[in-house]
């Protein structure tokens, strides 16, 4: 009996020792549960499938891509393994319109269709010209020559004067421009004539008028007076504005080619119309150009 009594005590001690753990340790099953719990709470991790399903549906008001809920579901389906940088598996934030780069504007359709450039000009406005020689500003008074002011305003608005040459610069007389560098644009505007305005101002130094080929033939060509050319008033050239800043820039425009063909050795207007800047830049490389022209306050 004593043998069996001591054997039973010995067996009970062994059984109790195996079922108790040292203070501070966790059984294996509990360890795994705690580790999984910590991993699911780590920063940057993607929501589980059940959490993504529970996320409320959102509407992409910008119409620039899938909604957030669809993106979250897609990224959840491709959850990266633990240790992958958070950014590689996170759904991308929606881009608002303000975050998207503006699309290139491209040429204004009015360049090929004059009927799209017929708005009325303000009573007074200014236009800045950036050129290869420097900048100058023209101030327009519509009541001086309403039709001329409207045409000039619309040409500025459609970007007509960008990258065109001062092809006829005659010292002491005028600087002329307005034939386009693109022959297709010249063809489109060739017959877009406006009626004459009465001559309300004189062609003084710095004043700007449209060139003409006779009564009611004004299209796109302009000139700036270098001197007081009052004799042009009686010929029907009606100023609509004047240079108020940068007349020294106008004075410095390249003038050595002189009068145009056939009366001089300068550019021939018919060839500019047919060939544009390709003709001017190959035959008359020293000409100055308008880089761009735009309205200013």
PDB file of C-alpha atoms in Angstrom:
ATOM      1  CA  UNK A   1       0.000   0.000   0.000  1.00  0.00           C
ATOM      2  CA  UNK A   2       2.770   2.389   0.890  1.00  0.00           C
ATOM      3  CA  UNK A   3       4.282   1.795  -2.537  1.00  0.00           C
ATOM      4  CA  UNK A   4       1.097   2.714  -4.350  1.00  0.00           C
ATOM      5  CA  UNK A   5       0.531   5.723  -2.084  1.00  0.00           C
ATOM      6  CA  UNK A   6       3.977   7.204  -2.844  1.00  0.00           C
ATOM      7  CA  UNK A   7       3.605   6.354  -6.551  1.00  0.00           C
ATOM      8  CA  UNK A   8       0.305   8.291  -6.681  1.00  0.00           C
ATOM      9  CA  UNK A   9       1.865  11.352  -5.006  1.00  0.00           C
ATOM     10  CA  UNK A  10       4.778  11.214  -7.421  1.00  0.00           C
ATOM     11  CA  UNK A  11       2.483  11.039 -10.459  1.00  0.00           C
ATOM     12  CA  UNK A  12       0.339  13.952  -9.176  1.00  0.00           C
ATOM     13  CA  UNK A  13       3.413  16.181  -8.724  1.00  0.00           C
ATOM     14  CA  UNK A  14       4.612  15.485 -12.260  1.00  0.00           C
ATOM     15  CA  UNK A  15       1.167  16.264 -13.763  1.00  0.00           C
ATOM     16  CA  UNK A  16       0.808  19.605 -11.896  1.00  0.00           C
ATOM     17  CA  UNK A  17       4.318  20.736 -12.901  1.00  0.00           C
ATOM     18  CA  UNK A  18       3.607  20.267 -16.636  1.00  0.00           C
ATOM     19  CA  UNK A  19       0.393  22.277 -16.642  1.00  0.00           C
ATOM     20  CA  UNK A  20       1.756  25.445 -15.000  1.00  0.00           C
ATOM     21  CA  UNK A  21       3.883  28.009 -16.851  1.00  0.00           C
ATOM     22  CA  UNK A  22       6.604  30.266 -15.435  1.00  0.00           C
ATOM     23  CA  UNK A  23       5.488  33.792 -14.558  1.00  0.00           C
ATOM     24  CA  UNK A  24       5.728  36.100 -17.580  1.00  0.00           C
ATOM     25  CA  UNK A  25       5.385  33.462 -20.291  1.00  0.00           C
ATOM     26  CA  UNK A  26       2.281  32.845 -22.413  1.00  0.00           C
ATOM     27  CA  UNK A  27       1.197  29.477 -23.795  1.00  0.00           C
ATOM     28  CA  UNK A  28       1.929  29.035 -27.519  1.00  0.00           C
ATOM     29  CA  UNK A  29      -1.674  29.512 -28.683  1.00  0.00           C
ATOM     30  CA  UNK A  30      -1.983  32.771 -26.746  1.00  0.00           C
ATOM     31  CA  UNK A  31       1.373  33.958 -28.114  1.00  0.00           C
ATOM     32  CA  UNK A  32       0.178  33.503 -31.701  1.00  0.00           C
ATOM     33  CA  UNK A  33      -3.073  35.378 -30.993  1.00  0.00           C
ATOM     34  CA  UNK A  34      -1.204  38.325 -29.438  1.00  0.00           C
ATOM     35  CA  UNK A  35       1.267  38.529 -32.354  1.00  0.00           C
ATOM     36  CA  UNK A  36      -1.556  38.508 -34.912  1.00  0.00           C
ATOM     37  CA  UNK A  37      -3.352  41.194 -32.949  1.00  0.00           C
ATOM     38  CA  UNK A  38      -0.273  43.471 -32.906  1.00  0.00           C
ATOM     39  CA  UNK A  39       0.330  42.993 -36.674  1.00  0.00           C
ATOM     40  CA  UNK A  40      -3.254  43.934 -37.557  1.00  0.00           C
ATOM     41  CA  UNK A  41      -2.891  47.215 -35.637  1.00  0.00           C
ATOM     42  CA  UNK A  42       0.454  48.251 -37.143  1.00  0.00           C
ATOM     43  CA  UNK A  43       0.526  51.602 -39.007  1.00  0.00           C
ATOM     44  CA  UNK A  44       0.079  51.613 -42.762  1.00  0.00           C
ATOM     45  CA  UNK A  45      -1.590  48.247 -43.055  1.00  0.00           C
ATOM     46  CA  UNK A  46      -4.567  47.821 -45.403  1.00  0.00           C
ATOM     47  CA  UNK A  47      -8.011  47.140 -44.008  1.00  0.00           C
ATOM     48  CA  UNK A  48      -9.197  43.548 -43.972  1.00  0.00           C
ATOM     49  CA  UNK A  49     -11.789  42.372 -46.488  1.00  0.00           C
ATOM     50  CA  UNK A  50     -14.586  42.639 -43.931  1.00  0.00           C
ATOM     51  CA  UNK A  51     -13.575  46.195 -42.996  1.00  0.00           C
ATOM     52  CA  UNK A  52     -13.431  47.223 -46.648  1.00  0.00           C
ATOM     53  CA  UNK A  53     -16.891  45.805 -47.210  1.00  0.00           C
ATOM     54  CA  UNK A  54     -18.181  47.756 -44.209  1.00  0.00           C
ATOM     55  CA  UNK A  55     -16.730  51.071 -45.445  1.00  0.00           C
ATOM     56  CA  UNK A  56     -19.537  53.325 -46.737  1.00  0.00           C
ATOM     57  CA  UNK A  57     -19.808  53.804 -50.508  1.00  0.00           C
ATOM     58  CA  UNK A  58     -18.398  57.140 -51.718  1.00  0.00           C
ATOM     59  CA  UNK A  59     -19.064  59.017 -54.920  1.00  0.00           C
ATOM     60  CA  UNK A  60     -16.198  60.466 -56.912  1.00  0.00           C
ATOM     61  CA  UNK A  61     -17.586  63.896 -57.655  1.00  0.00           C
ATOM     62  CA  UNK A  62     -14.555  64.813 -59.760  1.00  0.00           C
ATOM     63  CA  UNK A  63     -15.310  62.055 -62.293  1.00  0.00           C
ATOM     64  CA  UNK A  64     -11.539  61.574 -62.642  1.00  0.00           C
ATOM     65  CA  UNK A  65     -11.192  57.957 -61.588  1.00  0.00           C
ATOM     66  CA  UNK A  66     -12.702  55.123 -59.524  1.00  0.00           C
ATOM     67  CA  UNK A  67     -14.344  55.859 -56.194  1.00  0.00           C
ATOM     68  CA  UNK A  68     -12.435  55.386 -52.950  1.00  0.00           C
ATOM     69  CA  UNK A  69     -14.432  52.282 -52.001  1.00  0.00           C
ATOM     70  CA  UNK A  70     -13.570  50.552 -55.279  1.00  0.00           C
ATOM     71  CA  UNK A  71      -9.888  51.432 -54.846  1.00  0.00           C
ATOM     72  CA  UNK A  72      -9.878  50.109 -51.281  1.00  0.00           C
ATOM     73  CA  UNK A  73     -11.450  46.809 -52.341  1.00  0.00           C
ATOM     74  CA  UNK A  74      -8.919  46.402 -55.140  1.00  0.00           C
ATOM     75  CA  UNK A  75      -5.924  47.086 -52.895  1.00  0.00           C
ATOM     76  CA  UNK A  76      -7.316  44.759 -50.186  1.00  0.00           C
ATOM     77  CA  UNK A  77      -7.477  41.928 -52.686  1.00  0.00           C
ATOM     78  CA  UNK A  78      -3.748  42.410 -53.390  1.00  0.00           C
ATOM     79  CA  UNK A  79      -2.614  42.953 -49.779  1.00  0.00           C
ATOM     80  CA  UNK A  80       1.181  42.881 -49.592  1.00  0.00           C
ATOM     81  CA  UNK A  81       3.027  40.557 -47.216  1.00  0.00           C
ATOM     82  CA  UNK A  82       3.979  41.818 -43.776  1.00  0.00           C
ATOM     83  CA  UNK A  83       7.112  43.924 -44.049  1.00  0.00           C
ATOM     84  CA  UNK A  84       6.183  45.533 -47.409  1.00  0.00           C
ATOM     85  CA  UNK A  85       6.431  49.343 -47.181  1.00  0.00           C
ATOM     86  CA  UNK A  86       3.019  50.772 -46.418  1.00  0.00           C
ATOM     87  CA  UNK A  87       2.975  53.014 -49.522  1.00  0.00           C
ATOM     88  CA  UNK A  88       3.267  50.045 -51.874  1.00  0.00           C
ATOM     89  CA  UNK A  89      -0.062  48.584 -50.825  1.00  0.00           C
ATOM     90  CA  UNK A  90      -2.119  51.617 -49.870  1.00  0.00           C
ATOM     91  CA  UNK A  91      -4.995  52.721 -52.074  1.00  0.00           C
ATOM     92  CA  UNK A  92      -4.215  55.977 -53.824  1.00  0.00           C
ATOM     93  CA  UNK A  93      -6.030  59.074 -52.626  1.00  0.00           C
ATOM     94  CA  UNK A  94      -8.533  60.589 -55.024  1.00  0.00           C
ATOM     95  CA  UNK A  95      -7.174  63.452 -57.061  1.00  0.00           C
ATOM     96  CA  UNK A  96      -9.306  66.554 -57.119  1.00  0.00           C
ATOM     97  CA  UNK A  97      -9.491  68.819 -60.148  1.00  0.00           C
ATOM     98  CA  UNK A  98      -7.083  71.216 -58.516  1.00  0.00           C
ATOM     99  CA  UNK A  99      -4.432  68.467 -58.349  1.00  0.00           C
ATOM    100  CA  UNK A 100      -4.609  67.578 -62.023  1.00  0.00           C
ATOM    101  CA  UNK A 101      -2.343  69.520 -64.365  1.00  0.00           C
ATOM    102  CA  UNK A 102      -4.243  71.703 -66.780  1.00  0.00           C
ATOM    103  CA  UNK A 103      -4.401  70.252 -70.280  1.00  0.00           C
ATOM    104  CA  UNK A 104      -2.523  72.167 -72.964  1.00  0.00           C
ATOM    105  CA  UNK A 105      -4.780  74.854 -74.376  1.00  0.00           C
ATOM    106  CA  UNK A 106      -3.596  74.472 -77.987  1.00  0.00           C
ATOM    107  CA  UNK A 107      -4.235  76.965 -80.776  1.00  0.00           C
ATOM    108  CA  UNK A 108      -7.419  78.977 -80.473  1.00  0.00           C
ATOM    109  CA  UNK A 109      -9.998  77.840 -83.075  1.00  0.00           C
ATOM    110  CA  UNK A 110     -10.440  81.484 -84.061  1.00  0.00           C
ATOM    111  CA  UNK A 111      -7.026  81.363 -85.740  1.00  0.00           C
ATOM    112  CA  UNK A 112      -8.538  79.244 -88.502  1.00  0.00           C
ATOM    113  CA  UNK A 113     -12.076  80.655 -88.284  1.00  0.00           C
ATOM    114  CA  UNK A 114     -12.428  84.450 -88.051  1.00  0.00           C
ATOM    115  CA  UNK A 115     -16.159  84.110 -87.341  1.00  0.00           C
ATOM    116  CA  UNK A 116     -15.175  82.943 -83.836  1.00  0.00           C
ATOM    117  CA  UNK A 117     -13.352  86.214 -83.113  1.00  0.00           C
ATOM    118  CA  UNK A 118     -15.974  88.940 -83.358  1.00  0.00           C
ATOM    119  CA  UNK A 119     -16.496  90.136 -79.774  1.00  0.00           C
ATOM    120  CA  UNK A 120     -16.801  93.785 -78.810  1.00  0.00           C
ATOM    121  CA  UNK A 121     -13.810  95.347 -77.089  1.00  0.00           C
ATOM    122  CA  UNK A 122     -14.038  97.238 -73.792  1.00  0.00           C
ATOM    123  CA  UNK A 123     -14.137 101.012 -74.000  1.00  0.00           C
ATOM    124  CA  UNK A 124     -10.464 101.082 -73.032  1.00  0.00           C
ATOM    125  CA  UNK A 125      -7.860  98.325 -72.569  1.00  0.00           C
ATOM    126  CA  UNK A 126      -4.135  97.635 -72.738  1.00  0.00           C
ATOM    127  CA  UNK A 127      -2.145  94.928 -74.508  1.00  0.00           C
ATOM    128  CA  UNK A 128       1.407  93.908 -73.650  1.00  0.00           C
ATOM    129  CA  UNK A 129       3.745  92.793 -76.428  1.00  0.00           C
ATOM    130  CA  UNK A 130       6.776  90.716 -75.517  1.00  0.00           C
ATOM    131  CA  UNK A 131       9.275  90.830 -78.366  1.00  0.00           C
ATOM    132  CA  UNK A 132      12.777  89.722 -79.213  1.00  0.00           C
ATOM    133  CA  UNK A 133      13.861  93.329 -78.592  1.00  0.00           C
ATOM    134  CA  UNK A 134      11.948  93.924 -75.331  1.00  0.00           C
ATOM    135  CA  UNK A 135       8.402  94.724 -74.200  1.00  0.00           C
ATOM    136  CA  UNK A 136       5.997  97.491 -75.075  1.00  0.00           C
ATOM    137  CA  UNK A 137       2.366  98.256 -74.235  1.00  0.00           C
ATOM    138  CA  UNK A 138      -0.437  99.569 -76.443  1.00  0.00           C
ATOM    139  CA  UNK A 139      -3.408 101.365 -74.896  1.00  0.00           C
ATOM    140  CA  UNK A 140      -6.612 101.282 -76.935  1.00  0.00           C
ATOM    141  CA  UNK A 141      -9.506 103.762 -76.840  1.00  0.00           C
ATOM    142  CA  UNK A 142     -12.447 102.138 -78.585  1.00  0.00           C
ATOM    143  CA  UNK A 143     -14.215 105.408 -79.390  1.00  0.00           C
ATOM    144  CA  UNK A 144     -11.263 106.478 -81.568  1.00  0.00           C
ATOM    145  CA  UNK A 145     -11.965 103.676 -84.089  1.00  0.00           C
ATOM    146  CA  UNK A 146     -14.544 101.140 -82.841  1.00  0.00           C
ATOM    147  CA  UNK A 147     -14.194  98.568 -85.621  1.00  0.00           C
ATOM    148  CA  UNK A 148     -10.414  98.675 -85.525  1.00  0.00           C
ATOM    149  CA  UNK A 149     -10.401  98.401 -81.729  1.00  0.00           C
ATOM    150  CA  UNK A 150     -12.709  95.383 -81.841  1.00  0.00           C
ATOM    151  CA  UNK A 151     -10.570  93.616 -84.442  1.00  0.00           C
ATOM    152  CA  UNK A 152      -7.358  94.271 -82.498  1.00  0.00           C
ATOM    153  CA  UNK A 153      -8.987  93.068 -79.262  1.00  0.00           C
ATOM    154  CA  UNK A 154     -10.103  89.802 -80.848  1.00  0.00           C
ATOM    155  CA  UNK A 155      -6.725  89.175 -82.445  1.00  0.00           C
ATOM    156  CA  UNK A 156      -5.104  89.537 -79.022  1.00  0.00           C
ATOM    157  CA  UNK A 157      -7.678  87.221 -77.469  1.00  0.00           C
ATOM    158  CA  UNK A 158      -6.999  84.361 -79.891  1.00  0.00           C
ATOM    159  CA  UNK A 159      -3.209  84.676 -79.674  1.00  0.00           C
ATOM    160  CA  UNK A 160      -2.873  85.806 -83.273  1.00  0.00           C
ATOM    161  CA  UNK A 161       0.260  87.894 -82.744  1.00  0.00           C
ATOM    162  CA  UNK A 162       2.331  85.165 -81.068  1.00  0.00           C
ATOM    163  CA  UNK A 163       5.540  84.428 -82.998  1.00  0.00           C
ATOM    164  CA  UNK A 164       4.991  86.853 -85.862  1.00  0.00           C
ATOM    165  CA  UNK A 165       7.549  89.225 -87.395  1.00  0.00           C
ATOM    166  CA  UNK A 166       7.945  92.962 -87.750  1.00  0.00           C
ATOM    167  CA  UNK A 167       8.446  92.406 -91.474  1.00  0.00           C
ATOM    168  CA  UNK A 168       8.433  96.033 -92.646  1.00  0.00           C
ATOM    169  CA  UNK A 169      10.419  98.424 -90.469  1.00  0.00           C
ATOM    170  CA  UNK A 170      11.312 101.720 -92.114  1.00  0.00           C
ATOM    171  CA  UNK A 171      13.265 104.106 -89.907  1.00  0.00           C
ATOM    172  CA  UNK A 172      11.548 107.450 -89.420  1.00  0.00           C
ATOM    173  CA  UNK A 173       8.270 106.122 -90.825  1.00  0.00           C
ATOM    174  CA  UNK A 174       6.559 102.952 -89.519  1.00  0.00           C
ATOM    175  CA  UNK A 175       7.000  99.459 -88.064  1.00  0.00           C
ATOM    176  CA  UNK A 176       4.514  97.086 -89.706  1.00  0.00           C
ATOM    177  CA  UNK A 177       3.391  93.610 -88.596  1.00  0.00           C
ATOM    178  CA  UNK A 178       0.344  91.327 -88.726  1.00  0.00           C
ATOM    179  CA  UNK A 179       1.011  88.658 -91.352  1.00  0.00           C
ATOM    180  CA  UNK A 180       0.964  85.301 -89.560  1.00  0.00           C
ATOM    181  CA  UNK A 181       3.781  82.767 -89.445  1.00  0.00           C
ATOM    182  CA  UNK A 182       1.392  79.955 -90.431  1.00  0.00           C
ATOM    183  CA  UNK A 183       0.256  80.167 -94.086  1.00  0.00           C
ATOM    184  CA  UNK A 184      -3.036  78.420 -93.220  1.00  0.00           C
ATOM    185  CA  UNK A 185      -3.883  81.204 -90.769  1.00  0.00           C
ATOM    186  CA  UNK A 186      -3.042  83.838 -93.379  1.00  0.00           C
ATOM    187  CA  UNK A 187      -5.383  82.117 -95.830  1.00  0.00           C
ATOM    188  CA  UNK A 188      -8.181  82.027 -93.266  1.00  0.00           C
ATOM    189  CA  UNK A 189      -7.945  85.750 -92.507  1.00  0.00           C
ATOM    190  CA  UNK A 190      -7.188  87.033 -96.004  1.00  0.00           C
ATOM    191  CA  UNK A 191     -10.781  87.982 -96.734  1.00  0.00           C
ATOM    192  CA  UNK A 192     -11.905  88.757 -93.153  1.00  0.00           C
ATOM    193  CA  UNK A 193     -12.220  92.452 -93.904  1.00  0.00           C
ATOM    194  CA  UNK A 194     -13.757  95.125 -91.707  1.00  0.00           C
ATOM    195  CA  UNK A 195     -15.359  98.387 -92.690  1.00  0.00           C
ATOM    196  CA  UNK A 196     -13.432 101.613 -92.327  1.00  0.00           C
ATOM    197  CA  UNK A 197     -13.631 103.844 -89.267  1.00  0.00           C
ATOM    198  CA  UNK A 198     -13.633 107.610 -89.485  1.00  0.00           C
ATOM    199  CA  UNK A 199     -10.290 109.191 -88.646  1.00  0.00           C
ATOM    200  CA  UNK A 200     -10.701 110.720 -85.189  1.00  0.00           C
ATOM    201  CA  UNK A 201      -7.014 110.868 -84.198  1.00  0.00           C
ATOM    202  CA  UNK A 202      -3.890 111.779 -86.108  1.00  0.00           C
ATOM    203  CA  UNK A 203      -1.105 109.333 -86.966  1.00  0.00           C
ATOM    204  CA  UNK A 204       1.341 110.798 -84.494  1.00  0.00           C
ATOM    205  CA  UNK A 205       4.501 109.151 -83.172  1.00  0.00           C
ATOM    206  CA  UNK A 206       3.599 106.020 -81.220  1.00  0.00           C
ATOM    207  CA  UNK A 207       0.012 105.820 -82.550  1.00  0.00           C
ATOM    208  CA  UNK A 208      -1.211 102.507 -83.968  1.00  0.00           C
ATOM    209  CA  UNK A 209      -3.396 102.007 -87.070  1.00  0.00           C
ATOM    210  CA  UNK A 210      -4.435  99.182 -89.376  1.00  0.00           C
ATOM    211  CA  UNK A 211      -2.817  98.985 -92.791  1.00  0.00           C
ATOM    212  CA  UNK A 212      -5.170  98.929 -95.768  1.00  0.00           C
ATOM    213  CA  UNK A 213      -5.153  98.069 -99.452  1.00  0.00           C
ATOM    214  CA  UNK A 214      -7.931 100.528-100.215  1.00  0.00           C
ATOM    215  CA  UNK A 215     -11.350 101.365 -98.740  1.00  0.00           C
ATOM    216  CA  UNK A 216     -12.817  98.763 -96.334  1.00  0.00           C
ATOM    217  CA  UNK A 217      -9.930  96.293 -96.699  1.00  0.00           C
ATOM    218  CA  UNK A 218      -8.502  96.146 -93.173  1.00  0.00           C
ATOM    219  CA  UNK A 219      -7.735  92.600 -91.967  1.00  0.00           C
ATOM    220  CA  UNK A 220      -4.797  91.862 -89.606  1.00  0.00           C
ATOM    221  CA  UNK A 221      -1.887  94.116 -90.574  1.00  0.00           C
ATOM    222  CA  UNK A 222      -0.975  97.007 -88.271  1.00  0.00           C
ATOM    223  CA  UNK A 223       1.682  99.647 -88.064  1.00  0.00           C
ATOM    224  CA  UNK A 224       3.183 101.842 -85.348  1.00  0.00           C
ATOM    225  CA  UNK A 225       4.195 105.341 -86.369  1.00  0.00           C
ATOM    226  CA  UNK A 226       7.823 106.312 -85.702  1.00  0.00           C
ATOM    227  CA  UNK A 227       7.106 109.958 -86.511  1.00  0.00           C
ATOM    228  CA  UNK A 228       4.198 112.342 -86.902  1.00  0.00           C
ATOM    229  CA  UNK A 229       2.689 111.068 -90.159  1.00  0.00           C
ATOM    230  CA  UNK A 230      -0.317 113.370 -90.452  1.00  0.00           C
ATOM    231  CA  UNK A 231      -0.403 112.869 -94.220  1.00  0.00           C
ATOM    232  CA  UNK A 232      -1.743 109.353 -93.551  1.00  0.00           C
ATOM    233  CA  UNK A 233      -4.858 110.796 -91.927  1.00  0.00           C
ATOM    234  CA  UNK A 234      -6.236 112.030 -95.248  1.00  0.00           C
ATOM    235  CA  UNK A 235      -5.644 108.554 -96.733  1.00  0.00           C
ATOM    236  CA  UNK A 236      -8.066 106.971 -94.270  1.00  0.00           C
ATOM    237  CA  UNK A 237      -5.645 105.376 -91.763  1.00  0.00           C
ATOM    238  CA  UNK A 238      -7.499 105.664 -88.440  1.00  0.00           C
ATOM    239  CA  UNK A 239      -5.518 105.203 -85.212  1.00  0.00           C
ATOM    240  CA  UNK A 240      -7.238 103.138 -82.496  1.00  0.00           C
ATOM    241  CA  UNK A 241      -4.501 103.195 -79.853  1.00  0.00           C
ATOM    242  CA  UNK A 242      -1.004 104.302 -78.958  1.00  0.00           C
ATOM    243  CA  UNK A 243       2.162 102.946 -77.385  1.00  0.00           C
ATOM    244  CA  UNK A 244       2.188 104.073 -73.754  1.00  0.00           C
ATOM    245  CA  UNK A 245       5.175 102.048 -72.542  1.00  0.00           C
ATOM    246  CA  UNK A 246       8.303 100.860 -74.333  1.00  0.00           C
ATOM    247  CA  UNK A 247       8.442 103.122 -77.359  1.00  0.00           C
ATOM    248  CA  UNK A 248      12.227 102.848 -77.115  1.00  0.00           C
ATOM    249  CA  UNK A 249      11.798  99.125 -77.800  1.00  0.00           C
ATOM    250  CA  UNK A 250       9.804  99.900 -80.940  1.00  0.00           C
ATOM    251  CA  UNK A 251      12.506 102.358 -82.016  1.00  0.00           C
ATOM    252  CA  UNK A 252      15.109  99.587 -81.683  1.00  0.00           C
ATOM    253  CA  UNK A 253      13.376  97.045 -83.964  1.00  0.00           C
ATOM    254  CA  UNK A 254      15.659  95.753 -86.741  1.00  0.00           C
ATOM    255  CA  UNK A 255      15.241  98.060 -89.738  1.00  0.00           C
ATOM    256  CA  UNK A 256      18.169  97.341 -92.069  1.00  0.00           C
ATOM    257  CA  UNK A 257      16.170  95.297 -94.577  1.00  0.00           C
ATOM    258  CA  UNK A 258      14.220  98.451 -95.431  1.00  0.00           C
ATOM    259  CA  UNK A 259      11.257  98.582 -97.776  1.00  0.00           C
ATOM    260  CA  UNK A 260       9.767  95.324 -98.949  1.00  0.00           C
ATOM    261  CA  UNK A 261       9.902  93.874-102.436  1.00  0.00           C
ATOM    262  CA  UNK A 262       9.335  94.857-105.177  1.00  0.00           C
ATOM    263  CA  UNK A 263      10.164  98.448-104.151  1.00  0.00           C
ATOM    264  CA  UNK A 264      13.042  97.414-101.885  1.00  0.00           C
ATOM    265  CA  UNK A 265      15.110  94.425-100.774  1.00  0.00           C
ATOM    266  CA  UNK A 266      12.968  93.562 -97.766  1.00  0.00           C
ATOM    267  CA  UNK A 267      10.401  90.736 -97.435  1.00  0.00           C
ATOM    268  CA  UNK A 268       7.713  90.356-100.082  1.00  0.00           C
ATOM    269  CA  UNK A 269       4.250  90.312 -98.553  1.00  0.00           C
ATOM    270  CA  UNK A 270       2.790  87.748-100.991  1.00  0.00           C
ATOM    271  CA  UNK A 271       5.560  85.293-100.069  1.00  0.00           C
ATOM    272  CA  UNK A 272       4.968  85.848 -96.343  1.00  0.00           C
ATOM    273  CA  UNK A 273       1.301  85.049 -96.916  1.00  0.00           C
ATOM    274  CA  UNK A 274       2.078  81.819 -98.779  1.00  0.00           C
ATOM    275  CA  UNK A 275       5.125  80.586 -96.830  1.00  0.00           C
ATOM    276  CA  UNK A 276       4.921  82.298 -93.432  1.00  0.00           C
ATOM    277  CA  UNK A 277       7.824  82.226 -91.004  1.00  0.00           C
ATOM    278  CA  UNK A 278       9.670  79.569 -93.001  1.00  0.00           C
ATOM    279  CA  UNK A 279      10.303  82.183 -95.696  1.00  0.00           C
ATOM    280  CA  UNK A 280      11.136  84.998 -93.258  1.00  0.00           C
ATOM    281  CA  UNK A 281      13.500  83.039 -91.034  1.00  0.00           C
ATOM    282  CA  UNK A 282      15.454  81.572 -93.927  1.00  0.00           C
ATOM    283  CA  UNK A 283      15.747  84.776 -95.981  1.00  0.00           C
ATOM    284  CA  UNK A 284      15.610  87.513 -93.336  1.00  0.00           C
ATOM    285  CA  UNK A 285      17.078  86.054 -90.150  1.00  0.00           C
ATOM    286  CA  UNK A 286      17.688  89.392 -88.414  1.00  0.00           C
ATOM    287  CA  UNK A 287      14.005  90.386 -88.167  1.00  0.00           C
ATOM    288  CA  UNK A 288      12.531  90.948 -84.731  1.00  0.00           C
ATOM    289  CA  UNK A 289       9.484  88.956 -83.619  1.00  0.00           C
ATOM    290  CA  UNK A 290       6.606  89.224 -81.206  1.00  0.00           C
ATOM    291  CA  UNK A 291       6.978  86.383 -78.735  1.00  0.00           C
ATOM    292  CA  UNK A 292       3.470  86.826 -77.404  1.00  0.00           C
ATOM    293  CA  UNK A 293       0.812  89.472 -76.871  1.00  0.00           C
ATOM    294  CA  UNK A 294      -1.863  89.539 -74.187  1.00  0.00           C
ATOM    295  CA  UNK A 295      -4.301  91.816 -72.387  1.00  0.00           C
ATOM    296  CA  UNK A 296      -3.223  93.547 -69.189  1.00  0.00           C
ATOM    297  CA  UNK A 297      -5.145  95.568 -66.625  1.00  0.00           C
TER     298      UNK A 297
END
